[in-house]
């Protein structure tokens, strides 16, 4: 465990220890194992400094670089706001030592985190950096991940034409490799993109393809995504009873995996189904379960949609002030995220509220 304290040593001591790591790779591997086994117990600054030291000390060989990369990924949540900083340090070290795979991985992961943070322009920038090198290296595995991630970044902005193109490029790679397992996630994303375009037959086709692969691989996480998405199709088609079945099935699967963010999504979809059944009390109850999680997880697009529906519920309950508050908040967030799907819900709701208020 003494290696865990190295991040707090004076700079000259860090240089001496770094040189020792270079001369004794086994010591570096042992330090990686020590950090990995106690990472959750470490103060954040100690964890960050320790991982940075490990990165700096790597000679660029695939063994130690992959171990360091795995360590970073496993501690994404513990690293918090420093996660991207640590990935950049890893990418820089990979560049200095000529470890091109590490450069691709770092850029793709940085892009992924920016997507989670809903900073889509930055996400696309880093994914394209990864893509450029993956093409140079003819790295099929990295190409799949990067094509898929670019598709997701464009889908989240409702730029569906570009999203669909990248998803199909990702699927073409899995087909060429003869590995269908990762394609389940991409097929789900394609289906979700076609839902937005209201091509429900094609959406259901891709969801079912994804379900078939996910079931064969016992992929509970992707199964939950698909059942939730299928429920959304039934909701769009005006069949909230069937939608409710799929939403609740998806939630049960997410409870198995303890997917907090996913459970919140299921709760707000269940709420939407209750809204369509005109059961506003149950709808409000489930929205109030999901809103605090969306807020704490910074899922602003989902939060905006929840606020829009809460505004419509309050309109039905003749609570005009609350309705106006929720709809204004929904509009503010949706505009900041360029969420046209949510704005298409908000503006008719505002019109209805104004009509009821006699404006």
Short mmCIF file of N, CA, C and O in Angstrom, two decimals, residues 181-298:
data_model
loop_
_atom_site.label_atom_id
_atom_site.label_comp_id
_atom_site.label_asym_id
_atom_site.label_seq_id
_atom_site.Cartn_x
_atom_site.Cartn_y
_atom_site.Cartn_z
N UNK A 181 -22.31 -10.03 -31.14
CA UNK A 181 -22.63 -9.60 -29.77
C UNK A 181 -22.66 -8.07 -29.61
O UNK A 181 -23.66 -7.54 -29.09
N UNK A 182 -21.63 -7.33 -30.05
CA UNK A 182 -21.70 -5.88 -29.84
C UNK A 182 -22.75 -5.18 -30.70
O UNK A 182 -23.17 -4.07 -30.39
N UNK A 183 -23.20 -5.85 -31.77
CA UNK A 183 -24.16 -5.21 -32.67
C UNK A 183 -25.52 -5.02 -32.02
O UNK A 183 -26.33 -4.21 -32.48
N UNK A 184 -25.81 -5.77 -30.95
CA UNK A 184 -27.11 -5.65 -30.28
C UNK A 184 -27.35 -4.22 -29.82
O UNK A 184 -28.45 -3.68 -29.99
N UNK A 185 -26.33 -3.59 -29.26
CA UNK A 185 -26.46 -2.21 -28.77
C UNK A 185 -26.69 -1.25 -29.92
O UNK A 185 -27.52 -0.34 -29.85
N UNK A 186 -25.95 -1.45 -31.01
CA UNK A 186 -26.08 -0.57 -32.18
C UNK A 186 -27.46 -0.72 -32.82
O UNK A 186 -28.07 0.26 -33.25
N UNK A 187 -27.95 -1.95 -32.91
CA UNK A 187 -29.28 -2.18 -33.47
C UNK A 187 -30.36 -1.49 -32.64
O UNK A 187 -31.32 -0.92 -33.18
N UNK A 188 -30.19 -1.51 -31.32
CA UNK A 188 -31.12 -0.79 -30.45
C UNK A 188 -31.10 0.70 -30.74
O UNK A 188 -32.14 1.37 -30.82
N UNK A 189 -29.89 1.24 -30.93
CA UNK A 189 -29.75 2.67 -31.20
C UNK A 189 -30.37 3.04 -32.55
O UNK A 189 -30.98 4.11 -32.69
N UNK A 190 -30.21 2.16 -33.54
CA UNK A 190 -30.84 2.39 -34.84
C UNK A 190 -32.36 2.43 -34.68
O UNK A 190 -33.04 3.31 -35.24
N UNK A 191 -32.90 1.48 -33.93
CA UNK A 191 -34.33 1.47 -33.70
C UNK A 191 -34.81 2.75 -33.04
O UNK A 191 -35.82 3.34 -33.45
N UNK A 192 -34.07 3.22 -32.04
CA UNK A 192 -34.45 4.45 -31.34
C UNK A 192 -34.41 5.65 -32.28
O UNK A 192 -35.24 6.57 -32.17
N UNK A 193 -33.47 5.65 -33.20
CA UNK A 193 -33.38 6.75 -34.17
C UNK A 193 -34.60 6.76 -35.08
O UNK A 193 -35.16 7.82 -35.40
N UNK A 194 -35.04 5.57 -35.50
CA UNK A 194 -36.21 5.50 -36.38
C UNK A 194 -37.51 5.82 -35.63
O UNK A 194 -38.48 6.27 -36.25
N UNK A 195 -37.54 5.62 -34.32
CA UNK A 195 -38.70 6.03 -33.54
C UNK A 195 -38.88 7.55 -33.66
O UNK A 195 -40.00 8.04 -33.87
N UNK A 196 -37.78 8.28 -33.51
CA UNK A 196 -37.84 9.74 -33.62
C UNK A 196 -38.35 10.15 -35.00
O UNK A 196 -39.08 11.14 -35.15
N UNK A 197 -37.99 9.38 -36.02
CA UNK A 197 -38.44 9.67 -37.38
C UNK A 197 -39.83 9.11 -37.67
O UNK A 197 -40.33 9.22 -38.79
N UNK A 198 -40.44 8.48 -36.66
CA UNK A 198 -41.79 7.92 -36.75
C UNK A 198 -41.92 6.79 -37.76
O UNK A 198 -43.00 6.53 -38.29
N UNK A 199 -40.82 6.12 -38.03
CA UNK A 199 -40.85 4.92 -38.87
C UNK A 199 -40.91 3.72 -37.92
O UNK A 199 -39.90 3.06 -37.65
N UNK A 200 -42.09 3.44 -37.40
CA UNK A 200 -42.23 2.50 -36.30
C UNK A 200 -42.01 1.04 -36.73
O UNK A 200 -41.50 0.24 -35.94
N UNK A 201 -42.39 0.71 -37.94
CA UNK A 201 -42.16 -0.66 -38.41
C UNK A 201 -40.67 -0.97 -38.46
O UNK A 201 -40.22 -2.03 -38.00
N UNK A 202 -39.90 -0.03 -39.01
CA UNK A 202 -38.45 -0.24 -39.09
C UNK A 202 -37.83 -0.22 -37.70
O UNK A 202 -36.91 -1.00 -37.40
N UNK A 203 -38.33 0.66 -36.84
CA UNK A 203 -37.82 0.72 -35.46
C UNK A 203 -38.03 -0.63 -34.76
O UNK A 203 -37.10 -1.16 -34.15
N UNK A 204 -39.24 -1.19 -34.87
CA UNK A 204 -39.52 -2.46 -34.21
C UNK A 204 -38.70 -3.60 -34.81
O UNK A 204 -38.29 -4.53 -34.10
N UNK A 205 -38.43 -3.51 -36.09
CA UNK A 205 -37.58 -4.53 -36.74
C UNK A 205 -36.19 -4.54 -36.09
O UNK A 205 -35.67 -5.60 -35.72
N UNK A 206 -35.60 -3.35 -35.93
CA UNK A 206 -34.25 -3.28 -35.34
C UNK A 206 -34.27 -3.65 -33.86
O UNK A 206 -33.34 -4.30 -33.36
N UNK A 207 -35.33 -3.25 -33.13
CA UNK A 207 -35.42 -3.64 -31.72
C UNK A 207 -35.47 -5.16 -31.58
O UNK A 207 -34.82 -5.73 -30.71
N UNK A 208 -36.28 -5.81 -32.43
CA UNK A 208 -36.39 -7.26 -32.34
C UNK A 208 -35.08 -7.95 -32.69
O UNK A 208 -34.70 -8.94 -32.05
N UNK A 209 -34.37 -7.42 -33.68
CA UNK A 209 -33.05 -7.98 -34.01
C UNK A 209 -32.11 -7.87 -32.82
O UNK A 209 -31.35 -8.79 -32.49
N UNK A 210 -32.18 -6.72 -32.14
CA UNK A 210 -31.33 -6.50 -30.96
C UNK A 210 -31.72 -7.44 -29.83
O UNK A 210 -30.86 -8.00 -29.15
N UNK A 211 -33.03 -7.63 -29.62
CA UNK A 211 -33.51 -8.54 -28.58
C UNK A 211 -32.99 -9.95 -28.81
O UNK A 211 -32.52 -10.63 -27.89
N UNK A 212 -33.05 -10.41 -30.07
CA UNK A 212 -32.62 -11.77 -30.39
C UNK A 212 -31.16 -12.00 -30.00
O UNK A 212 -30.80 -13.03 -29.42
N UNK A 213 -30.31 -11.01 -30.30
CA UNK A 213 -28.88 -11.14 -29.98
C UNK A 213 -28.66 -11.02 -28.48
O UNK A 213 -27.88 -11.77 -27.89
N UNK A 214 -29.36 -10.07 -27.85
CA UNK A 214 -29.19 -9.86 -26.40
C UNK A 214 -29.62 -11.10 -25.61
O UNK A 214 -28.97 -11.50 -24.64
N UNK A 215 -30.72 -11.72 -26.02
CA UNK A 215 -31.18 -12.93 -25.33
C UNK A 215 -30.17 -14.06 -25.49
O UNK A 215 -29.91 -14.80 -24.54
N UNK A 216 -29.60 -14.19 -26.68
CA UNK A 216 -28.61 -15.26 -26.92
C UNK A 216 -27.37 -15.08 -26.06
O UNK A 216 -26.69 -16.06 -25.72
N UNK A 217 -27.07 -13.83 -25.69
CA UNK A 217 -25.88 -13.54 -24.90
C UNK A 217 -26.19 -13.21 -23.45
O UNK A 217 -25.30 -12.76 -22.72
N UNK A 218 -27.46 -13.39 -23.05
CA UNK A 218 -27.88 -13.06 -21.68
C UNK A 218 -27.49 -11.63 -21.30
O UNK A 218 -27.03 -11.36 -20.19
N UNK A 219 -27.68 -10.72 -22.25
CA UNK A 219 -27.33 -9.32 -22.07
C UNK A 219 -28.53 -8.57 -21.50
O UNK A 219 -29.35 -8.02 -22.23
N UNK A 220 -28.65 -8.57 -20.17
CA UNK A 220 -29.81 -8.00 -19.50
C UNK A 220 -29.92 -6.50 -19.75
O UNK A 220 -31.01 -5.95 -19.95
N UNK A 221 -28.78 -5.83 -19.74
CA UNK A 221 -28.77 -4.38 -19.91
C UNK A 221 -29.39 -3.97 -21.25
O UNK A 221 -30.26 -3.09 -21.31
N UNK A 222 -28.96 -4.63 -22.34
CA UNK A 222 -29.49 -4.28 -23.65
C UNK A 222 -30.93 -4.74 -23.82
O UNK A 222 -31.73 -4.08 -24.49
N UNK A 223 -31.29 -5.88 -23.21
CA UNK A 223 -32.68 -6.30 -23.22
C UNK A 223 -33.58 -5.23 -22.60
O UNK A 223 -34.66 -4.93 -23.13
N UNK A 224 -33.14 -4.67 -21.50
CA UNK A 224 -33.92 -3.62 -20.84
C UNK A 224 -34.09 -2.42 -21.76
O UNK A 224 -35.19 -1.84 -21.85
N UNK A 225 -33.00 -2.01 -22.44
CA UNK A 225 -33.09 -0.90 -23.39
C UNK A 225 -34.16 -1.19 -24.45
O UNK A 225 -34.96 -0.33 -24.80
N UNK A 226 -34.14 -2.42 -24.96
CA UNK A 226 -35.06 -2.77 -26.04
C UNK A 226 -36.51 -2.80 -25.59
O UNK A 226 -37.39 -2.29 -26.29
N UNK A 227 -36.76 -3.38 -24.42
CA UNK A 227 -38.14 -3.43 -23.95
C UNK A 227 -38.68 -2.02 -23.68
O UNK A 227 -39.84 -1.73 -23.98
N UNK A 228 -37.83 -1.18 -23.13
CA UNK A 228 -38.25 0.21 -22.92
C UNK A 228 -38.55 0.91 -24.24
O UNK A 228 -39.55 1.63 -24.37
N UNK A 229 -37.70 0.67 -25.23
CA UNK A 229 -37.89 1.30 -26.53
C UNK A 229 -39.14 0.78 -27.24
O UNK A 229 -39.88 1.54 -27.87
N UNK A 230 -39.40 -0.52 -27.12
CA UNK A 230 -40.62 -1.09 -27.70
C UNK A 230 -41.86 -0.47 -27.06
O UNK A 230 -42.87 -0.20 -27.72
N UNK A 231 -41.77 -0.24 -25.75
CA UNK A 231 -42.87 0.42 -25.06
C UNK A 231 -43.12 1.81 -25.62
O UNK A 231 -44.28 2.24 -25.77
N UNK A 232 -42.03 2.52 -25.94
CA UNK A 232 -42.19 3.86 -26.51
C UNK A 232 -42.92 3.82 -27.85
O UNK A 232 -43.69 4.73 -28.17
N UNK A 233 -42.66 2.78 -28.64
CA UNK A 233 -43.36 2.65 -29.92
C UNK A 233 -44.86 2.48 -29.68
O UNK A 233 -45.69 3.15 -30.31
N UNK A 234 -45.21 1.59 -28.75
CA UNK A 234 -46.64 1.39 -28.45
C UNK A 234 -47.27 2.67 -27.91
O UNK A 234 -48.45 2.96 -28.20
N UNK A 235 -46.50 3.45 -27.14
CA UNK A 235 -47.02 4.71 -26.62
C UNK A 235 -47.30 5.67 -27.77
O UNK A 235 -48.35 6.34 -27.81
N UNK A 236 -46.36 5.74 -28.71
CA UNK A 236 -46.55 6.61 -29.89
C UNK A 236 -47.75 6.17 -30.72
O UNK A 236 -48.43 7.00 -31.34
N UNK A 237 -48.03 4.87 -30.74
CA UNK A 237 -49.15 4.34 -31.53
C UNK A 237 -50.48 4.41 -30.78
O UNK A 237 -51.50 3.91 -31.27
N UNK A 238 -50.46 5.02 -29.60
CA UNK A 238 -51.70 5.21 -28.85
C UNK A 238 -52.16 3.99 -28.09
O UNK A 238 -53.36 3.82 -27.85
N UNK A 239 -51.23 3.13 -27.69
CA UNK A 239 -51.57 1.91 -26.94
C UNK A 239 -50.80 1.91 -25.62
O UNK A 239 -49.83 1.17 -25.45
N UNK A 240 -51.24 2.75 -24.66
CA UNK A 240 -50.50 2.87 -23.39
C UNK A 240 -50.51 1.60 -22.55
O UNK A 240 -49.58 1.39 -21.75
N UNK A 241 -51.54 0.75 -22.69
CA UNK A 241 -51.57 -0.50 -21.91
C UNK A 241 -50.42 -1.42 -22.29
O UNK A 241 -49.71 -1.96 -21.43
N UNK A 242 -50.21 -1.61 -23.61
CA UNK A 242 -49.08 -2.43 -24.07
C UNK A 242 -47.75 -1.76 -23.71
O UNK A 242 -46.79 -2.43 -23.31
N UNK A 243 -47.72 -0.43 -23.84
CA UNK A 243 -46.51 0.31 -23.48
C UNK A 243 -46.14 0.07 -22.02
O UNK A 243 -44.98 -0.16 -21.69
N UNK A 244 -47.15 0.10 -21.15
CA UNK A 244 -46.91 -0.08 -19.72
C UNK A 244 -46.27 -1.44 -19.44
O UNK A 244 -45.37 -1.55 -18.60
N UNK A 245 -46.74 -2.48 -20.13
CA UNK A 245 -46.17 -3.82 -19.94
C UNK A 245 -44.66 -3.79 -20.23
O UNK A 245 -43.85 -4.31 -19.43
N UNK A 246 -44.27 -3.20 -21.35
CA UNK A 246 -42.86 -3.17 -21.73
C UNK A 246 -42.05 -2.28 -20.78
O UNK A 246 -40.91 -2.62 -20.42
N UNK A 247 -42.62 -1.14 -20.37
CA UNK A 247 -41.90 -0.24 -19.47
C UNK A 247 -41.63 -0.92 -18.12
O UNK A 247 -40.53 -0.81 -17.56
N UNK A 248 -42.64 -1.62 -17.60
CA UNK A 248 -42.45 -2.27 -16.30
C UNK A 248 -41.52 -3.48 -16.40
O UNK A 248 -40.75 -3.75 -15.46
N UNK A 249 -41.56 -4.18 -17.53
CA UNK A 249 -40.61 -5.28 -17.74
C UNK A 249 -39.18 -4.74 -17.80
O UNK A 249 -38.26 -5.32 -17.20
N UNK A 250 -39.00 -3.62 -18.50
CA UNK A 250 -37.67 -3.00 -18.58
C UNK A 250 -37.19 -2.58 -17.19
O UNK A 250 -36.01 -2.78 -16.85
N UNK A 251 -38.08 -2.02 -16.39
CA UNK A 251 -37.68 -1.58 -15.05
C UNK A 251 -37.25 -2.77 -14.19
O UNK A 251 -36.26 -2.68 -13.44
N UNK A 252 -37.96 -3.89 -14.29
CA UNK A 252 -37.59 -5.09 -13.52
C UNK A 252 -36.18 -5.56 -13.88
O UNK A 252 -35.40 -5.94 -13.01
N UNK A 253 -35.84 -5.50 -15.17
CA UNK A 253 -34.49 -5.89 -15.60
C UNK A 253 -33.45 -4.92 -15.06
O UNK A 253 -32.36 -5.32 -14.64
N UNK A 254 -33.78 -3.64 -15.07
CA UNK A 254 -32.83 -2.63 -14.58
C UNK A 254 -32.62 -2.74 -13.08
O UNK A 254 -31.53 -2.46 -12.57
N UNK A 255 -33.66 -3.14 -12.37
CA UNK A 255 -33.51 -3.36 -10.93
C UNK A 255 -32.53 -4.50 -10.66
O UNK A 255 -31.79 -4.47 -9.67
N UNK A 256 -32.50 -5.49 -11.55
CA UNK A 256 -31.54 -6.60 -11.39
C UNK A 256 -30.10 -6.12 -11.50
O UNK A 256 -29.22 -6.61 -10.80
N UNK A 257 -29.88 -5.17 -12.40
CA UNK A 257 -28.52 -4.67 -12.62
C UNK A 257 -28.21 -3.42 -11.78
O UNK A 257 -27.13 -2.86 -11.86
N UNK A 258 -29.20 -2.98 -10.98
CA UNK A 258 -29.06 -1.79 -10.12
C UNK A 258 -28.64 -0.56 -10.92
O UNK A 258 -27.80 0.23 -10.48
N UNK A 259 -29.26 -0.43 -12.09
CA UNK A 259 -28.97 0.69 -12.99
C UNK A 259 -29.82 1.89 -12.59
O UNK A 259 -30.96 2.05 -13.04
N UNK A 260 -29.27 2.73 -11.72
CA UNK A 260 -30.01 3.86 -11.15
C UNK A 260 -30.54 4.80 -12.23
O UNK A 260 -31.72 5.18 -12.22
N UNK A 261 -29.69 5.18 -13.16
CA UNK A 261 -30.11 6.10 -14.23
C UNK A 261 -31.17 5.44 -15.11
O UNK A 261 -32.14 6.09 -15.52
N UNK A 262 -30.96 4.15 -15.40
CA UNK A 262 -31.93 3.44 -16.23
C UNK A 262 -33.28 3.30 -15.55
O UNK A 262 -34.33 3.40 -16.20
N UNK A 263 -33.28 3.07 -14.25
CA UNK A 263 -34.52 2.96 -13.49
C UNK A 263 -35.29 4.28 -13.57
O UNK A 263 -36.52 4.29 -13.72
N UNK A 264 -34.57 5.39 -13.48
CA UNK A 264 -35.21 6.71 -13.57
C UNK A 264 -35.87 6.90 -14.94
O UNK A 264 -36.97 7.47 -15.03
N UNK A 265 -35.21 6.41 -15.99
CA UNK A 265 -35.81 6.50 -17.32
C UNK A 265 -37.09 5.67 -17.38
O UNK A 265 -38.12 6.12 -17.89
N UNK A 266 -37.04 4.45 -16.84
CA UNK A 266 -38.24 3.62 -16.81
C UNK A 266 -39.37 4.29 -16.04
O UNK A 266 -40.54 4.25 -16.46
N UNK A 267 -39.04 4.93 -14.92
CA UNK A 267 -40.07 5.60 -14.12
C UNK A 267 -40.75 6.72 -14.91
O UNK A 267 -41.97 6.87 -14.86
N UNK A 268 -39.95 7.50 -15.66
CA UNK A 268 -40.61 8.59 -16.38
C UNK A 268 -41.39 8.08 -17.60
O UNK A 268 -42.38 8.69 -18.00
N UNK A 269 -40.99 6.93 -18.15
CA UNK A 269 -41.77 6.34 -19.24
C UNK A 269 -43.08 5.75 -18.70
O UNK A 269 -44.14 5.87 -19.33
N UNK A 270 -43.01 5.11 -17.54
CA UNK A 270 -44.23 4.62 -16.89
C UNK A 270 -45.17 5.79 -16.61
O UNK A 270 -46.40 5.70 -16.82
N UNK A 271 -44.59 6.91 -16.17
CA UNK A 271 -45.39 8.11 -15.91
C UNK A 271 -46.08 8.60 -17.18
O UNK A 271 -47.25 9.00 -17.16
N UNK A 272 -45.35 8.58 -18.31
CA UNK A 272 -45.94 9.00 -19.57
C UNK A 272 -47.11 8.10 -19.96
O UNK A 272 -48.13 8.57 -20.48
N UNK A 273 -46.97 6.80 -19.72
CA UNK A 273 -48.06 5.88 -20.02
C UNK A 273 -49.29 6.19 -19.16
O UNK A 273 -50.42 6.21 -19.65
N UNK A 274 -49.06 6.44 -17.87
CA UNK A 274 -50.18 6.82 -17.00
C UNK A 274 -50.82 8.13 -17.47
O UNK A 274 -52.05 8.30 -17.39
N UNK A 275 -50.00 9.06 -17.94
CA UNK A 275 -50.53 10.33 -18.45
C UNK A 275 -51.49 10.08 -19.61
O UNK A 275 -52.57 10.67 -19.68
N UNK A 276 -51.06 9.20 -20.53
CA UNK A 276 -51.91 8.90 -21.69
C UNK A 276 -53.19 8.18 -21.27
O UNK A 276 -54.21 8.27 -21.96
N UNK A 277 -53.16 7.47 -20.14
CA UNK A 277 -54.37 6.84 -19.60
C UNK A 277 -55.23 7.83 -18.82
O UNK A 277 -56.28 7.47 -18.27
N UNK A 278 -54.73 9.08 -18.72
CA UNK A 278 -55.39 10.16 -17.98
C UNK A 278 -55.43 9.87 -16.47
O UNK A 278 -56.29 10.38 -15.75
N UNK A 279 -54.48 9.06 -16.02
CA UNK A 279 -54.33 8.82 -14.58
C UNK A 279 -53.21 9.75 -14.10
O UNK A 279 -52.05 9.36 -13.95
N UNK A 280 -53.59 11.00 -13.88
CA UNK A 280 -52.59 12.03 -13.60
C UNK A 280 -51.93 11.89 -12.23
O UNK A 280 -50.78 12.30 -12.05
N UNK A 281 -52.65 11.30 -11.28
CA UNK A 281 -52.08 11.10 -9.94
C UNK A 281 -50.89 10.14 -10.00
O UNK A 281 -49.81 10.41 -9.45
N UNK A 282 -51.08 8.99 -10.68
CA UNK A 282 -49.99 8.02 -10.81
C UNK A 282 -48.88 8.57 -11.69
O UNK A 282 -47.69 8.33 -11.43
N UNK A 283 -49.24 9.32 -12.72
CA UNK A 283 -48.23 9.92 -13.60
C UNK A 283 -47.33 10.86 -12.80
O UNK A 283 -46.09 10.79 -12.90
N UNK A 284 -47.94 11.73 -12.00
CA UNK A 284 -47.15 12.67 -11.19
C UNK A 284 -46.25 11.93 -10.20
O UNK A 284 -45.10 12.30 -9.99
N UNK A 285 -46.78 10.85 -9.63
CA UNK A 285 -46.00 10.06 -8.67
C UNK A 285 -44.72 9.51 -9.30
O UNK A 285 -43.62 9.62 -8.72
N UNK A 286 -44.84 8.95 -10.51
CA UNK A 286 -43.66 8.37 -11.16
C UNK A 286 -42.71 9.44 -11.69
O UNK A 286 -41.49 9.24 -11.69
N UNK A 287 -43.25 10.57 -12.15
CA UNK A 287 -42.35 11.65 -12.57
C UNK A 287 -41.55 12.16 -11.37
O UNK A 287 -40.35 12.45 -11.49
N UNK A 288 -42.19 12.23 -10.21
CA UNK A 288 -41.48 12.69 -9.01
C UNK A 288 -40.43 11.69 -8.53
O UNK A 288 -39.51 12.07 -7.79
N UNK A 289 -40.55 10.42 -8.94
CA UNK A 289 -39.49 9.46 -8.65
C UNK A 289 -38.28 9.68 -9.56
O UNK A 289 -37.14 9.52 -9.14
N UNK A 290 -38.55 10.04 -10.80
CA UNK A 290 -37.45 10.13 -11.78
C UNK A 290 -36.75 11.48 -11.78
O UNK A 290 -35.54 11.56 -12.01
N UNK A 291 -37.48 12.56 -11.51
CA UNK A 291 -36.91 13.91 -11.63
C UNK A 291 -35.67 14.11 -10.75
O UNK A 291 -34.65 14.62 -11.24
N UNK A 292 -35.68 13.74 -9.46
CA UNK A 292 -34.48 13.97 -8.65
C UNK A 292 -33.24 13.24 -9.18
O UNK A 292 -32.12 13.77 -9.09
N UNK A 293 -33.44 12.04 -9.73
CA UNK A 293 -32.30 11.30 -10.27
C UNK A 293 -31.80 11.95 -11.56
O UNK A 293 -30.59 12.12 -11.75
N UNK A 294 -32.72 12.32 -12.45
CA UNK A 294 -32.29 13.02 -13.67
C UNK A 294 -31.53 14.29 -13.32
O UNK A 294 -30.54 14.63 -13.96
N UNK A 295 -32.00 14.99 -12.29
CA UNK A 295 -31.34 16.24 -11.89
C UNK A 295 -29.95 15.96 -11.33
O UNK A 295 -28.97 16.62 -11.71
N UNK A 296 -29.84 14.97 -10.45
CA UNK A 296 -28.54 14.68 -9.82
C UNK A 296 -27.55 14.10 -10.82
O UNK A 296 -26.34 14.30 -10.70
N UNK A 297 -28.06 13.37 -11.82
CA UNK A 297 -27.19 12.78 -12.83
C UNK A 297 -26.97 13.70 -14.03
O UNK A 297 -26.30 13.33 -14.99
N UNK A 298 -27.55 14.89 -13.98
CA UNK A 298 -27.41 15.89 -15.06
C UNK A 298 -27.92 15.36 -16.40
O UNK A 298 -27.37 15.68 -17.45
#
